[in-house]
Amino acid sequence: MLRAIVHASEVLTGAGIRQKDGKNIQEADMGRIPDGAVVFSTRRVGGKEVPHRVEWVGPTAALPKRYARVRKQDLKGRRAVIPGLVDCHTHLVFAGDRSDEFALRCGGASYEEIAARGGGIASTVRATREASAAELERLAVERMREMAAFGVRTIEIKSGYGLSVEAELKQLDVVARLRKRFPELTLSSTFLGAHAFPKDRSREEYLEDLHERMLPEVARRKLAEACDVFIDQGYFTVEEARRLLQAARKRGLQVKVHADELGDTGSAKLAAELGALSADHLLKVSDEGVAALAASETVAVLLPGTAFYLKAPHAPARKLLSAGVRVALSTDFNPGTCVCLSLPLIMTIAALYLGMTRAEILAAVTYNAARALGLQARKGTIEAGRDADLAVLPFPSFEESYYRFGWSARGAALNVTKV
Ligand code: NIG
Ligand code: FE
């Protein structure tokens, strides 16, 4: 079935962003169409009618006659339509909360000190291991609904709070169930068994678990599209990561890296060397790391909500952008370093503290974020033939979605399946 949205105050197609493959993005690349219209097809999945492909996009006044009878939603010039947002780095499936640690951090304790005392990732691992799959799913559903209300249509979800064969698979199984439950969203699943070393295994035993038990099972059951490793002091070394990511690639997974977050470990360079989809965080990336990324296809995924929440200096976004690196932005939603489901709030922080322009920000939460997941062939822009992932904003302009910072998305989202 065909449907149309007409008289959007503006439609941002992002066509120029795709044409430039996400680099050196300028204002004109946003593809702004005032008083715009989008025609798209829908398909039925499990009783739900969900948007499928974009048929046509352009000024409402130029809507071709052949769409005259298509059912239309008139936005009356009050709402903007942009490509569905892509949140390309989240740790969305977990149980428990760490508000006690937040209080400690506010009192001056550092993230590293808290982790060394048995808190941090280990604390969420305990809660996640104890929770049933049904409970994890219930918690994740609430979080996904909130994210989607901000216009997010694609969400990457990492495991990494199980740190045992059974609990890592449980987390990934939950992602598989969420995928069935939300056919209107695209989920990308990442195996992050190498998030930390569990307390109940030796380093060698856990590395063996990762290589011999987890990775083969994840690949065999196709539970993840990518494999990620947290490289930092006290976590995984560059050498351990290289070995695991090479093994993951051999098994058909793409690779990603939590790189240079707490310290400069040279992990951005490793990401570039391996042709990783993305190198994420990069708060402490060296000039050498920036140059390596610039010479690679790897997307730099910046997570400024995490720097904000850790009170750490931000990633050198302008340095990365001027070097010609593709930059994406994401929430990094997790219970420790960024307890925030709002991608628009992350965009506000990027505008103010990363010095990113609106065109760069749009590219960073759409096409480049899709590229960080290997989904750029279908997602991130509104163009005929590509996926009809549309974000209908409760504002007449894209900028307003992050100029108003910290707005609540409840009730703001338009469910395009109810056009
Ligand atoms: O992306 N850096 C590692 N992982 C998360 C934090 C995990 C946690 O504290 O629970 C991050 O910042
Ligand atoms: Fe993360």
XYZ file of C-alpha atoms and ligand atoms in Angstrom:
432
model
C 0.000 0.000 0.000
C 1.154 3.576 -0.652
C 0.982 6.458 1.798
C 2.077 10.063 1.694
C 3.051 12.849 4.025
C 2.372 16.318 2.597
C 3.013 19.905 3.646
C 5.886 19.064 5.953
C 7.366 22.434 6.971
C 10.576 21.024 5.552
C 11.902 17.678 4.436
C 15.623 17.105 4.832
C 16.551 14.336 2.416
C 20.261 14.180 3.244
C 20.898 13.248 -0.411
C 24.101 15.311 -0.549
C 25.414 13.549 2.545
C 25.098 10.209 0.770
C 26.609 11.591 -2.444
C 29.652 12.737 -0.475
C 29.685 9.459 1.457
C 29.511 11.338 4.740
C 32.668 13.455 4.425
C 33.164 17.240 4.412
C 29.465 17.884 4.855
C 28.147 21.371 4.103
C 24.773 23.063 4.572
C 23.547 22.272 1.040
C 24.135 18.544 1.569
C 21.154 18.443 3.953
C 18.868 18.625 0.903
C 16.317 20.948 2.472
C 12.927 20.965 0.698
C 10.523 23.589 2.088
C 6.850 22.494 2.108
C 7.895 18.961 1.309
C 6.152 15.675 0.649
C 7.191 12.038 0.880
C 5.417 9.082 -0.704
C 6.275 5.651 0.643
C 5.099 2.080 0.459
C 4.167 0.015 3.480
C 4.210 -3.692 4.202
C 2.476 -5.880 6.755
C 4.566 -7.667 9.346
C 2.927 -9.660 12.115
C -0.334 -7.727 11.872
C 1.393 -4.332 11.809
C 1.562 -2.078 8.785
C 5.036 -0.605 8.692
C 6.764 1.832 6.312
C 8.775 0.052 3.652
C 10.404 2.023 0.800
C 10.465 5.651 -0.246
C 8.645 6.050 -3.571
C 9.019 9.747 -4.137
C 10.207 12.870 -2.300
C 9.948 16.521 -3.350
C 7.978 19.760 -2.899
C 4.298 19.177 -2.106
C 3.417 21.400 -5.085
C 5.247 18.980 -7.394
C 3.563 15.790 -6.137
C 2.978 13.715 -9.282
C -0.651 13.190 -10.355
C -0.286 9.413 -10.030
C -0.290 9.817 -6.236
C -3.510 11.851 -6.186
C -5.483 9.032 -4.571
C -2.878 7.941 -2.041
C -3.921 8.336 1.597
C -2.253 11.484 2.902
C -1.197 12.899 6.242
C -1.184 16.703 6.107
C 1.427 18.159 8.458
C 0.057 21.669 7.800
C 3.492 23.244 7.702
C 4.031 22.560 11.406
C 6.314 19.557 11.420
C 9.616 18.737 9.773
C 10.492 15.338 8.319
C 14.058 14.077 8.493
C 15.673 10.687 7.892
C 14.890 8.340 10.791
C 17.666 8.734 13.348
C 20.190 5.952 13.825
C 21.512 5.370 17.351
C 24.586 3.350 16.463
C 26.081 2.607 19.902
C 23.939 1.519 22.852
C 24.130 -0.952 25.710
C 20.359 -1.113 25.932
C 19.795 -4.588 27.406
C 20.730 -4.733 31.093
C 19.187 -4.923 34.543
C 19.829 -2.959 37.716
C 20.809 0.638 38.187
C 23.907 2.408 39.458
C 22.486 5.541 41.005
C 24.579 4.799 44.121
C 27.725 5.117 41.980
C 26.467 8.343 40.501
C 26.268 9.785 44.013
C 29.853 8.629 44.657
C 31.021 10.225 41.418
C 29.267 13.470 42.332
C 31.221 13.294 45.594
C 34.462 13.184 43.633
C 35.163 9.447 43.090
C 36.296 8.573 39.567
C 34.769 5.950 37.275
C 37.997 3.956 37.483
C 38.082 4.056 41.309
C 34.498 2.824 41.500
C 35.226 0.022 39.033
C 38.304 -1.010 41.044
C 36.074 -1.344 44.137
C 33.802 -3.862 42.372
C 31.327 -1.372 40.974
C 31.062 -0.224 37.361
C 30.495 -2.846 34.690
C 30.799 -5.654 37.285
C 27.820 -4.282 39.178
C 25.586 -4.349 36.080
C 26.900 -7.825 35.231
C 25.645 -9.124 38.590
C 22.168 -7.665 38.044
C 21.970 -8.785 34.407
C 22.996 -12.358 35.199
C 20.282 -12.546 37.867
C 17.524 -11.147 35.644
C 15.364 -13.436 33.509
C 15.246 -12.938 29.740
C 11.631 -11.782 30.119
C 12.633 -9.119 32.643
C 15.492 -7.916 30.436
C 13.087 -7.718 27.526
C 10.532 -5.728 29.527
C 13.170 -3.192 30.568
C 14.508 -2.906 27.030
C 11.039 -2.381 25.541
C 10.450 0.677 27.730
C 13.806 2.119 26.735
C 13.246 1.462 23.024
C 9.833 3.152 23.080
C 11.395 6.239 24.598
C 14.197 6.273 22.035
C 11.791 5.770 19.146
C 9.693 8.708 20.326
C 12.682 10.951 19.574
C 12.619 9.802 15.939
C 15.121 6.959 16.229
C 14.369 4.199 13.713
C 17.552 2.114 13.902
C 19.196 1.048 17.142
C 22.412 -0.841 17.677
C 22.456 -2.915 20.855
C 25.569 -4.462 22.414
C 25.832 -7.397 24.773
C 28.598 -7.202 27.359
C 26.806 -7.325 30.712
C 26.736 -11.113 30.813
C 30.439 -11.983 30.581
C 29.661 -15.702 30.670
C 28.625 -17.967 27.815
C 25.115 -18.313 29.153
C 24.510 -14.684 30.106
C 25.987 -13.186 26.917
C 23.751 -15.454 24.835
C 20.782 -14.495 27.013
C 21.380 -10.807 26.231
C 21.678 -11.483 22.504
C 18.562 -13.668 22.556
C 16.687 -10.728 24.044
C 17.812 -8.571 21.106
C 16.472 -11.236 18.726
C 13.120 -11.142 20.526
C 13.035 -7.338 20.428
C 13.633 -7.470 16.700
C 10.484 -9.538 16.198
C 8.520 -7.323 18.551
C 9.409 -4.044 16.791
C 9.160 -4.620 13.034
C 8.945 -0.842 12.530
C 12.485 -0.478 13.908
C 15.769 -1.910 12.672
C 17.976 -3.458 15.312
C 21.643 -4.142 14.844
C 23.181 -6.519 17.329
C 26.798 -6.418 18.486
C 28.606 -9.069 20.510
C 30.616 -7.297 23.224
C 31.633 -10.264 25.348
C 34.998 -8.474 25.507
C 33.564 -5.619 27.566
C 35.465 -6.517 30.761
C 36.990 -9.516 32.485
C 34.528 -11.300 34.796
C 35.544 -11.793 38.431
C 34.858 -15.542 38.402
C 37.295 -16.522 35.598
C 41.017 -15.986 35.120
C 42.099 -13.798 32.218
C 43.229 -16.852 30.226
C 40.032 -18.778 30.961
C 37.857 -15.905 29.840
C 39.831 -15.344 26.635
C 39.360 -19.033 25.941
C 35.607 -18.719 26.618
C 35.431 -15.846 24.153
C 37.313 -17.669 21.401
C 36.177 -21.241 21.905
C 32.656 -20.950 23.256
C 31.026 -17.570 22.787
C 32.190 -16.438 19.359
C 31.468 -19.784 17.627
C 27.961 -19.896 19.104
C 27.184 -16.254 18.324
C 28.301 -16.796 14.725
C 26.547 -20.150 14.335
C 23.238 -18.783 15.592
C 23.744 -15.476 13.762
C 23.058 -13.571 16.967
C 25.188 -10.547 16.080
C 26.248 -8.559 13.035
C 29.429 -7.292 14.652
C 31.948 -7.959 17.385
C 33.226 -5.133 19.611
C 36.040 -4.959 22.177
C 36.567 -2.459 25.010
C 40.263 -1.662 24.811
C 41.543 0.275 27.803
C 43.809 0.001 30.787
C 42.290 -2.651 33.090
C 40.182 -4.045 30.241
C 41.400 -5.601 26.959
C 44.787 -4.963 25.399
C 45.295 -4.051 21.754
C 46.831 -7.491 21.145
C 43.938 -9.380 22.763
C 41.504 -7.276 20.739
C 43.337 -7.841 17.466
C 43.219 -11.592 17.939
C 39.537 -11.649 18.887
C 38.432 -9.278 16.137
C 40.367 -11.219 13.513
C 38.698 -14.404 14.719
C 35.312 -12.668 14.594
C 35.933 -11.516 11.051
C 36.834 -15.059 9.993
C 33.442 -16.111 11.292
C 31.682 -13.494 9.180
C 31.161 -10.749 11.756
C 31.997 -7.109 11.178
C 34.227 -5.440 13.727
C 33.985 -2.384 15.985
C 36.165 -0.988 18.767
C 35.581 0.961 22.007
C 38.699 3.020 21.381
C 40.808 5.488 23.355
C 38.070 6.292 25.867
C 39.750 6.410 29.283
C 43.294 6.590 27.928
C 45.215 6.575 24.622
C 45.904 2.899 23.947
C 46.469 3.217 20.208
C 43.146 1.453 19.641
C 41.916 3.902 16.990
C 44.915 2.805 14.954
C 43.951 -0.817 15.437
C 40.390 -0.067 14.275
C 41.775 1.575 11.125
C 44.227 -1.256 10.538
C 41.453 -3.856 10.771
C 39.065 -1.839 8.590
C 36.589 -1.736 11.465
C 33.125 -0.308 10.803
C 33.715 2.152 13.621
C 36.037 3.357 16.345
C 33.911 4.662 19.187
C 34.541 7.196 22.008
C 38.015 8.572 21.039
C 38.179 11.008 23.965
C 41.933 10.460 24.183
C 42.755 9.680 20.536
C 46.290 10.710 19.509
C 47.180 12.655 16.353
C 48.490 9.401 14.965
C 45.121 7.786 15.655
C 43.322 10.648 13.889
C 45.584 10.286 10.848
C 45.027 6.518 10.765
C 41.248 6.970 10.844
C 41.428 9.626 8.118
C 43.241 7.176 5.866
C 40.656 4.437 6.529
C 36.971 3.715 5.932
C 36.318 3.515 9.677
C 33.666 5.866 11.081
C 34.509 7.799 14.264
C 31.504 7.392 16.557
C 31.531 10.211 19.103
C 29.566 9.876 22.331
C 29.634 13.330 23.922
C 26.944 12.389 26.466
C 29.546 10.103 28.022
C 32.202 12.825 28.284
C 29.539 15.114 29.767
C 28.410 12.505 32.293
C 31.981 11.544 33.254
C 33.032 15.202 33.344
C 35.848 14.264 30.962
C 37.302 16.404 28.166
C 35.401 15.881 24.908
C 36.688 14.027 21.856
C 38.568 16.273 19.377
C 35.668 16.405 16.936
C 36.925 19.348 14.874
C 40.330 17.760 14.512
C 38.716 14.554 13.244
C 36.404 16.435 10.883
C 39.164 18.605 9.424
C 41.313 15.550 8.905
C 38.468 14.189 6.749
C 37.211 11.483 9.117
C 33.527 10.522 8.906
C 31.907 11.357 12.223
C 28.776 9.816 13.744
C 27.090 10.642 17.058
C 25.318 8.288 19.405
C 23.981 8.109 22.959
C 26.121 5.215 24.283
C 23.072 4.604 26.474
C 24.283 2.464 29.410
C 23.806 2.376 33.189
C 27.239 3.768 34.079
C 28.694 6.379 31.790
C 25.645 7.757 29.948
C 22.199 7.089 31.343
C 20.509 8.998 28.538
C 18.073 7.780 25.883
C 17.812 11.098 24.065
C 19.765 11.381 20.843
C 18.569 15.015 20.453
C 20.227 15.890 23.786
C 23.458 14.356 22.468
C 23.058 16.610 19.399
C 22.793 19.662 21.673
C 26.038 18.681 23.414
C 27.694 18.111 20.028
C 26.638 21.553 18.823
C 27.901 23.318 21.937
C 30.933 21.318 22.998
C 32.124 19.521 19.866
C 31.615 22.592 17.685
C 29.746 20.620 15.049
C 27.587 22.433 12.493
C 23.960 21.488 11.937
C 24.782 19.789 8.643
C 27.537 17.758 10.328
C 25.168 16.856 13.154
C 22.466 15.710 10.739
C 24.983 13.536 8.888
C 26.269 12.183 12.217
C 22.896 10.876 13.422
C 21.688 9.582 10.046
C 23.910 8.483 7.146
C 27.219 8.268 9.023
C 25.596 6.422 11.913
C 24.106 3.985 9.385
C 27.576 3.622 7.907
C 28.944 2.764 11.369
C 26.586 -0.230 11.204
C 27.257 -1.110 7.570
C 23.676 -0.083 6.671
C 24.458 2.899 4.437
C 23.145 1.208 1.295
C 19.570 1.454 2.604
C 19.455 3.850 5.534
C 20.220 7.414 6.559
C 18.624 9.481 3.783
C 15.140 10.010 2.324
C 15.489 9.061 -1.341
C 13.407 6.968 -3.702
C 14.241 3.286 -3.412
C 15.733 3.502 0.060
C 14.136 2.399 3.342
C 11.224 4.585 4.433
C 12.665 5.401 7.841
C 11.121 8.756 8.576
C 11.322 10.905 11.677
C 8.417 13.318 11.856
C 9.513 15.952 14.332
C 7.141 17.794 16.653
C 8.805 21.025 15.431
C 8.808 22.908 12.125
C 12.581 22.748 11.779
C 15.303 20.176 12.312
C 17.381 22.616 14.395
C 14.593 23.022 16.905
C 14.914 19.367 17.865
C 18.188 20.108 19.627
C 18.026 23.864 20.150
C 15.338 22.967 22.713
C 17.528 20.798 24.854
C 16.307 18.010 27.071
C 12.720 18.090 25.780
C 10.547 15.122 26.564
C 9.570 12.971 23.651
C 6.498 11.528 25.317
C 3.541 12.109 23.073
C 5.651 13.974 20.552
C 6.276 11.177 18.104
C 4.081 10.567 15.155
C 3.456 6.927 14.448
C 3.671 6.865 10.669
C 1.836 3.560 10.574
C -1.264 5.447 11.713
C -1.166 7.991 8.910
O 30.637 2.752 26.468
N 33.356 1.892 27.755
C 32.810 0.869 28.069
N 31.512 0.651 28.184
C 30.543 1.622 28.475
C 30.394 1.839 29.924
C 29.928 0.647 30.585
C 29.493 0.801 31.991
O 30.038 1.603 32.771
O 28.579 0.044 32.348
C 30.806 2.866 27.665
O 31.148 3.929 28.181
Fe 29.822 1.997 24.928
